[in-house]
């Protein structure tokens, strides 16, 4: 299982760093234009963690390597619709992270009572089109852009329990990574303090 967890306000700086690490091509696919750092700052500063859902995948070094934004289009989630956007760092490609984030977003939207998920994507973004179509989305092409929609089935006990378990496992995985990173940092400091100077440190 790929640990995918919900991201909150305390992850904002890591989201910013993730998006700024995207190259120009990936920024173009993610935003529909080659966003500069200032535009990314405005986007991240405007994220509403109370209204929308942000999902992320961290590597063992606690670097955010993939993330998705599920934005709700109405005042209430139930009975409404949502929009989906995703980004994956170049070094984390070809591992199915985009598809897993889409699946997680679909499950969450279902459990929130959302009826329709929309995907706005550049027509040349074959990877995202394939992911959404594989889930059953239909697309209409309008010049350089394609707009897709996916009708979501109602939530079930299974979908609700699955999301709850996956979120708990992902949070546990994240805490383990945090603790491991802190332990390695302390170990590095101890080794630096303990390392002999080489001048009479090892008497016969």
PDB file of C-alpha atoms in Angstrom:
ATOM      1  CA  UNK A   1       0.000   0.000   0.000  1.00  0.00           C
ATOM      2  CA  UNK A   2       1.233   3.487  -0.848  1.00  0.00           C
ATOM      3  CA  UNK A   3       0.865   5.638   2.302  1.00  0.00           C
ATOM      4  CA  UNK A   4      -1.308   8.605   1.280  1.00  0.00           C
ATOM      5  CA  UNK A   5      -2.292  11.009   4.036  1.00  0.00           C
ATOM      6  CA  UNK A   6      -4.371  14.137   4.293  1.00  0.00           C
ATOM      7  CA  UNK A   7      -2.286  17.305   4.556  1.00  0.00           C
ATOM      8  CA  UNK A   8      -3.138  20.178   6.851  1.00  0.00           C
ATOM      9  CA  UNK A   9      -2.009  23.720   7.534  1.00  0.00           C
ATOM     10  CA  UNK A  10       1.277  22.514   9.039  1.00  0.00           C
ATOM     11  CA  UNK A  11       2.255  21.012   5.661  1.00  0.00           C
ATOM     12  CA  UNK A  12       1.892  24.274   3.720  1.00  0.00           C
ATOM     13  CA  UNK A  13       5.645  24.939   3.479  1.00  0.00           C
ATOM     14  CA  UNK A  14       6.317  21.413   2.230  1.00  0.00           C
ATOM     15  CA  UNK A  15       3.571  21.806  -0.371  1.00  0.00           C
ATOM     16  CA  UNK A  16       5.237  25.033  -1.484  1.00  0.00           C
ATOM     17  CA  UNK A  17       8.627  23.327  -1.733  1.00  0.00           C
ATOM     18  CA  UNK A  18       7.109  20.420  -3.672  1.00  0.00           C
ATOM     19  CA  UNK A  19       5.487  22.646  -6.289  1.00  0.00           C
ATOM     20  CA  UNK A  20       8.581  24.814  -6.687  1.00  0.00           C
ATOM     21  CA  UNK A  21      10.633  21.660  -7.277  1.00  0.00           C
ATOM     22  CA  UNK A  22       8.562  20.930 -10.403  1.00  0.00           C
ATOM     23  CA  UNK A  23      10.300  21.769 -13.669  1.00  0.00           C
ATOM     24  CA  UNK A  24       8.715  24.081 -16.223  1.00  0.00           C
ATOM     25  CA  UNK A  25       7.091  21.203 -18.129  1.00  0.00           C
ATOM     26  CA  UNK A  26       5.504  19.774 -14.984  1.00  0.00           C
ATOM     27  CA  UNK A  27       4.324  23.201 -13.832  1.00  0.00           C
ATOM     28  CA  UNK A  28       2.686  23.639 -17.232  1.00  0.00           C
ATOM     29  CA  UNK A  29       0.837  20.340 -16.888  1.00  0.00           C
ATOM     30  CA  UNK A  30      -0.176  21.018 -13.276  1.00  0.00           C
ATOM     31  CA  UNK A  31      -1.480  24.563 -13.657  1.00  0.00           C
ATOM     32  CA  UNK A  32      -2.175  24.828 -17.385  1.00  0.00           C
ATOM     33  CA  UNK A  33       0.605  27.397 -17.708  1.00  0.00           C
ATOM     34  CA  UNK A  34       4.248  27.620 -16.670  1.00  0.00           C
ATOM     35  CA  UNK A  35       3.679  29.070 -13.212  1.00  0.00           C
ATOM     36  CA  UNK A  36       6.581  31.009 -11.730  1.00  0.00           C
ATOM     37  CA  UNK A  37       7.563  30.891  -8.066  1.00  0.00           C
ATOM     38  CA  UNK A  38       5.516  33.979  -7.200  1.00  0.00           C
ATOM     39  CA  UNK A  39       2.380  32.453  -8.730  1.00  0.00           C
ATOM     40  CA  UNK A  40       3.010  29.222  -6.831  1.00  0.00           C
ATOM     41  CA  UNK A  41       3.336  31.236  -3.614  1.00  0.00           C
ATOM     42  CA  UNK A  42      -0.067  32.823  -4.243  1.00  0.00           C
ATOM     43  CA  UNK A  43      -1.613  29.437  -4.983  1.00  0.00           C
ATOM     44  CA  UNK A  44      -0.202  27.841  -1.818  1.00  0.00           C
ATOM     45  CA  UNK A  45      -1.095  30.848   0.349  1.00  0.00           C
ATOM     46  CA  UNK A  46      -4.664  30.567  -0.926  1.00  0.00           C
ATOM     47  CA  UNK A  47      -5.149  26.890  -0.108  1.00  0.00           C
ATOM     48  CA  UNK A  48      -8.177  26.384   2.103  1.00  0.00           C
ATOM     49  CA  UNK A  49      -7.558  23.319   4.234  1.00  0.00           C
ATOM     50  CA  UNK A  50     -10.947  23.637   5.910  1.00  0.00           C
ATOM     51  CA  UNK A  51     -12.888  23.501   2.638  1.00  0.00           C
ATOM     52  CA  UNK A  52     -10.735  21.362   0.339  1.00  0.00           C
ATOM     53  CA  UNK A  53      -8.707  18.190   0.739  1.00  0.00           C
ATOM     54  CA  UNK A  54      -4.990  17.940   0.024  1.00  0.00           C
ATOM     55  CA  UNK A  55      -3.394  14.491  -0.170  1.00  0.00           C
ATOM     56  CA  UNK A  56       0.305  13.739  -0.193  1.00  0.00           C
ATOM     57  CA  UNK A  57       2.912  11.016  -0.496  1.00  0.00           C
ATOM     58  CA  UNK A  58       6.169  11.442   1.432  1.00  0.00           C
ATOM     59  CA  UNK A  59       9.377   9.521   0.885  1.00  0.00           C
ATOM     60  CA  UNK A  60      11.470   8.225   3.783  1.00  0.00           C
ATOM     61  CA  UNK A  61      13.348  11.534   3.954  1.00  0.00           C
ATOM     62  CA  UNK A  62      10.028  13.363   4.504  1.00  0.00           C
ATOM     63  CA  UNK A  63      10.144  14.982   1.094  1.00  0.00           C
ATOM     64  CA  UNK A  64       6.725  15.474  -0.464  1.00  0.00           C
ATOM     65  CA  UNK A  65       7.122  13.660  -3.782  1.00  0.00           C
ATOM     66  CA  UNK A  66       3.488  13.636  -4.934  1.00  0.00           C
ATOM     67  CA  UNK A  67       0.350  15.525  -4.004  1.00  0.00           C
ATOM     68  CA  UNK A  68      -3.228  16.044  -5.107  1.00  0.00           C
ATOM     69  CA  UNK A  69      -5.717  18.851  -4.531  1.00  0.00           C
ATOM     70  CA  UNK A  70      -9.407  17.987  -4.342  1.00  0.00           C
ATOM     71  CA  UNK A  71     -11.267  21.299  -4.519  1.00  0.00           C
ATOM     72  CA  UNK A  72     -14.966  21.457  -3.736  1.00  0.00           C
ATOM     73  CA  UNK A  73     -17.023  23.712  -5.975  1.00  0.00           C
ATOM     74  CA  UNK A  74     -19.996  24.342  -3.692  1.00  0.00           C
ATOM     75  CA  UNK A  75     -20.663  25.616  -0.208  1.00  0.00           C
ATOM     76  CA  UNK A  76     -21.463  22.088   0.940  1.00  0.00           C
ATOM     77  CA  UNK A  77     -19.785  18.872  -0.137  1.00  0.00           C
ATOM     78  CA  UNK A  78     -22.742  16.517  -0.052  1.00  0.00           C
ATOM     79  CA  UNK A  79     -24.574  16.437  -3.344  1.00  0.00           C
ATOM     80  CA  UNK A  80     -22.044  18.758  -4.949  1.00  0.00           C
ATOM     81  CA  UNK A  81     -19.042  18.387  -7.227  1.00  0.00           C
ATOM     82  CA  UNK A  82     -15.271  18.622  -6.957  1.00  0.00           C
ATOM     83  CA  UNK A  83     -12.214  19.287  -9.108  1.00  0.00           C
ATOM     84  CA  UNK A  84      -8.977  17.326  -9.065  1.00  0.00           C
ATOM     85  CA  UNK A  85      -5.358  18.326  -9.704  1.00  0.00           C
ATOM     86  CA  UNK A  86      -2.167  16.304  -9.180  1.00  0.00           C
ATOM     87  CA  UNK A  87       1.605  16.664  -9.370  1.00  0.00           C
ATOM     88  CA  UNK A  88       4.464  14.154  -9.053  1.00  0.00           C
ATOM     89  CA  UNK A  89       8.162  14.982  -8.897  1.00  0.00           C
ATOM     90  CA  UNK A  90      10.240  13.730 -11.831  1.00  0.00           C
ATOM     91  CA  UNK A  91      12.259  11.289  -9.696  1.00  0.00           C
ATOM     92  CA  UNK A  92       9.060   9.632  -8.457  1.00  0.00           C
ATOM     93  CA  UNK A  93       7.496   8.923 -11.858  1.00  0.00           C
ATOM     94  CA  UNK A  94       6.370   5.547 -13.185  1.00  0.00           C
ATOM     95  CA  UNK A  95       5.399   4.251  -9.734  1.00  0.00           C
ATOM     96  CA  UNK A  96       1.655   4.719 -10.077  1.00  0.00           C
ATOM     97  CA  UNK A  97       1.482   7.584  -7.586  1.00  0.00           C
ATOM     98  CA  UNK A  98      -0.771   9.728  -9.769  1.00  0.00           C
ATOM     99  CA  UNK A  99      -3.256   6.886 -10.162  1.00  0.00           C
ATOM    100  CA  UNK A 100      -3.207   6.109  -6.436  1.00  0.00           C
ATOM    101  CA  UNK A 101      -3.823   9.753  -5.546  1.00  0.00           C
ATOM    102  CA  UNK A 102      -6.736   9.842  -7.983  1.00  0.00           C
ATOM    103  CA  UNK A 103      -8.216   6.684  -6.441  1.00  0.00           C
ATOM    104  CA  UNK A 104      -7.878   8.152  -2.959  1.00  0.00           C
ATOM    105  CA  UNK A 105      -9.504  11.413  -4.037  1.00  0.00           C
ATOM    106  CA  UNK A 106     -12.388   9.546  -5.669  1.00  0.00           C
ATOM    107  CA  UNK A 107     -12.962   7.483  -2.529  1.00  0.00           C
ATOM    108  CA  UNK A 108     -12.883  10.556  -0.311  1.00  0.00           C
ATOM    109  CA  UNK A 109     -15.266  12.482  -2.572  1.00  0.00           C
ATOM    110  CA  UNK A 110     -17.671   9.537  -2.573  1.00  0.00           C
ATOM    111  CA  UNK A 111     -17.586   9.361   1.202  1.00  0.00           C
ATOM    112  CA  UNK A 112     -18.330  13.082   1.398  1.00  0.00           C
ATOM    113  CA  UNK A 113     -21.457  12.630  -0.744  1.00  0.00           C
ATOM    114  CA  UNK A 114     -20.034  14.241  -3.894  1.00  0.00           C
ATOM    115  CA  UNK A 115     -21.841  13.230  -7.090  1.00  0.00           C
ATOM    116  CA  UNK A 116     -19.400  14.366  -9.779  1.00  0.00           C
ATOM    117  CA  UNK A 117     -15.656  14.876 -10.002  1.00  0.00           C
ATOM    118  CA  UNK A 118     -14.269  17.175 -12.702  1.00  0.00           C
ATOM    119  CA  UNK A 119     -10.801  17.007 -14.197  1.00  0.00           C
ATOM    120  CA  UNK A 120      -9.448  19.921 -16.224  1.00  0.00           C
ATOM    121  CA  UNK A 121      -6.347  18.773 -18.068  1.00  0.00           C
ATOM    122  CA  UNK A 122      -4.254  19.804 -21.044  1.00  0.00           C
ATOM    123  CA  UNK A 123      -5.097  17.609 -24.008  1.00  0.00           C
ATOM    124  CA  UNK A 124      -1.414  16.689 -24.372  1.00  0.00           C
ATOM    125  CA  UNK A 125      -1.256  15.359 -20.805  1.00  0.00           C
ATOM    126  CA  UNK A 126      -1.681  11.735 -21.837  1.00  0.00           C
ATOM    127  CA  UNK A 127      -0.788  10.318 -18.413  1.00  0.00           C
ATOM    128  CA  UNK A 128      -3.545  12.186 -16.560  1.00  0.00           C
ATOM    129  CA  UNK A 129      -6.079  11.455 -19.287  1.00  0.00           C
ATOM    130  CA  UNK A 130      -5.268   7.744 -19.044  1.00  0.00           C
ATOM    131  CA  UNK A 131      -5.625   7.732 -15.247  1.00  0.00           C
ATOM    132  CA  UNK A 132      -9.008   9.443 -15.294  1.00  0.00           C
ATOM    133  CA  UNK A 133     -10.356   7.425 -18.227  1.00  0.00           C
ATOM    134  CA  UNK A 134      -9.320   4.185 -16.540  1.00  0.00           C
ATOM    135  CA  UNK A 135     -11.531   5.215 -13.613  1.00  0.00           C
ATOM    136  CA  UNK A 136     -14.466   5.800 -15.965  1.00  0.00           C
ATOM    137  CA  UNK A 137     -14.209   9.528 -16.665  1.00  0.00           C
ATOM    138  CA  UNK A 138     -15.400  10.863 -20.000  1.00  0.00           C
ATOM    139  CA  UNK A 139     -13.689  13.844 -21.650  1.00  0.00           C
ATOM    140  CA  UNK A 140     -14.662  16.586 -24.054  1.00  0.00           C
ATOM    141  CA  UNK A 141     -11.785  18.276 -25.859  1.00  0.00           C
ATOM    142  CA  UNK A 142     -11.818  22.022 -26.309  1.00  0.00           C
ATOM    143  CA  UNK A 143      -8.690  23.017 -28.194  1.00  0.00           C
ATOM    144  CA  UNK A 144      -5.596  22.632 -26.009  1.00  0.00           C
ATOM    145  CA  UNK A 145      -7.661  21.592 -22.972  1.00  0.00           C
ATOM    146  CA  UNK A 146      -9.899  18.667 -22.151  1.00  0.00           C
ATOM    147  CA  UNK A 147     -12.591  18.639 -19.489  1.00  0.00           C
ATOM    148  CA  UNK A 148     -13.638  15.360 -17.992  1.00  0.00           C
ATOM    149  CA  UNK A 149     -16.258  14.337 -15.512  1.00  0.00           C
ATOM    150  CA  UNK A 150     -16.657  11.209 -13.462  1.00  0.00           C
ATOM    151  CA  UNK A 151     -19.982  10.258 -11.909  1.00  0.00           C
ATOM    152  CA  UNK A 152     -19.379   8.893  -8.429  1.00  0.00           C
ATOM    153  CA  UNK A 153     -21.391   6.103  -6.812  1.00  0.00           C
ATOM    154  CA  UNK A 154     -22.754   6.572  -3.294  1.00  0.00           C
ATOM    155  CA  UNK A 155     -20.540   5.825  -0.327  1.00  0.00           C
ATOM    156  CA  UNK A 156     -20.652   2.376   1.259  1.00  0.00           C
ATOM    157  CA  UNK A 157     -19.578   1.043   4.638  1.00  0.00           C
ATOM    158  CA  UNK A 158     -16.626  -0.561   2.846  1.00  0.00           C
ATOM    159  CA  UNK A 159     -15.485   2.695   1.213  1.00  0.00           C
ATOM    160  CA  UNK A 160     -15.754   4.573   4.510  1.00  0.00           C
ATOM    161  CA  UNK A 161     -13.864   1.926   6.490  1.00  0.00           C
ATOM    162  CA  UNK A 162     -11.212   1.618   3.778  1.00  0.00           C
ATOM    163  CA  UNK A 163     -10.522   5.352   3.801  1.00  0.00           C
ATOM    164  CA  UNK A 164     -10.384   5.453   7.591  1.00  0.00           C
ATOM    165  CA  UNK A 165      -7.908   2.563   7.767  1.00  0.00           C
ATOM    166  CA  UNK A 166      -5.734   3.951   4.954  1.00  0.00           C
ATOM    167  CA  UNK A 167      -5.582   7.369   6.620  1.00  0.00           C
ATOM    168  CA  UNK A 168      -4.628   5.897   9.993  1.00  0.00           C
ATOM    169  CA  UNK A 169      -1.916   3.730   8.428  1.00  0.00           C
ATOM    170  CA  UNK A 170      -0.554   6.683   6.443  1.00  0.00           C
ATOM    171  CA  UNK A 171      -0.398   8.878   9.540  1.00  0.00           C
ATOM    172  CA  UNK A 172       1.362   6.118  11.468  1.00  0.00           C
ATOM    173  CA  UNK A 173       3.834   5.718   8.605  1.00  0.00           C
ATOM    174  CA  UNK A 174       4.482   9.462   8.638  1.00  0.00           C
ATOM    175  CA  UNK A 175       5.113   9.495  12.385  1.00  0.00           C
ATOM    176  CA  UNK A 176       7.591   6.633  12.022  1.00  0.00           C
ATOM    177  CA  UNK A 177       9.446   8.575   9.321  1.00  0.00           C
ATOM    178  CA  UNK A 178       9.545  11.668  11.537  1.00  0.00           C
ATOM    179  CA  UNK A 179      10.915   9.657  14.468  1.00  0.00           C
ATOM    180  CA  UNK A 180      13.483   7.919  12.254  1.00  0.00           C
ATOM    181  CA  UNK A 181      14.682  11.252  10.887  1.00  0.00           C
ATOM    182  CA  UNK A 182      14.999  12.693  14.400  1.00  0.00           C
ATOM    183  CA  UNK A 183      16.882   9.594  15.569  1.00  0.00           C
ATOM    184  CA  UNK A 184      19.334   9.791  12.659  1.00  0.00           C
ATOM    185  CA  UNK A 185      19.912  13.470  13.379  1.00  0.00           C
ATOM    186  CA  UNK A 186      20.662  12.767  17.050  1.00  0.00           C
ATOM    187  CA  UNK A 187      22.894   9.857  16.078  1.00  0.00           C
ATOM    188  CA  UNK A 188      24.820  12.096  13.692  1.00  0.00           C
ATOM    189  CA  UNK A 189      25.374  14.663  16.440  1.00  0.00           C
ATOM    190  CA  UNK A 190      26.533  11.964  18.854  1.00  0.00           C
ATOM    191  CA  UNK A 191      28.965  10.526  16.314  1.00  0.00           C
ATOM    192  CA  UNK A 192      30.375  13.987  15.611  1.00  0.00           C
ATOM    193  CA  UNK A 193      30.895  14.534  19.357  1.00  0.00           C
ATOM    194  CA  UNK A 194      32.349  11.064  20.023  1.00  0.00           C
ATOM    195  CA  UNK A 195      34.628  10.797  16.973  1.00  0.00           C
ATOM    196  CA  UNK A 196      38.274  10.722  18.202  1.00  0.00           C
ATOM    197  CA  UNK A 197      40.546  13.568  17.185  1.00  0.00           C
ATOM    198  CA  UNK A 198      43.346  11.205  16.240  1.00  0.00           C
ATOM    199  CA  UNK A 199      45.866  12.713  18.671  1.00  0.00           C
ATOM    200  CA  UNK A 200      46.497  10.239  21.465  1.00  0.00           C
ATOM    201  CA  UNK A 201      42.834   9.223  21.553  1.00  0.00           C
ATOM    202  CA  UNK A 202      43.582   5.502  21.474  1.00  0.00           C
ATOM    203  CA  UNK A 203      46.399   4.738  23.954  1.00  0.00           C
ATOM    204  CA  UNK A 204      47.974   1.258  23.927  1.00  0.00           C
TER     205      UNK A 204
END
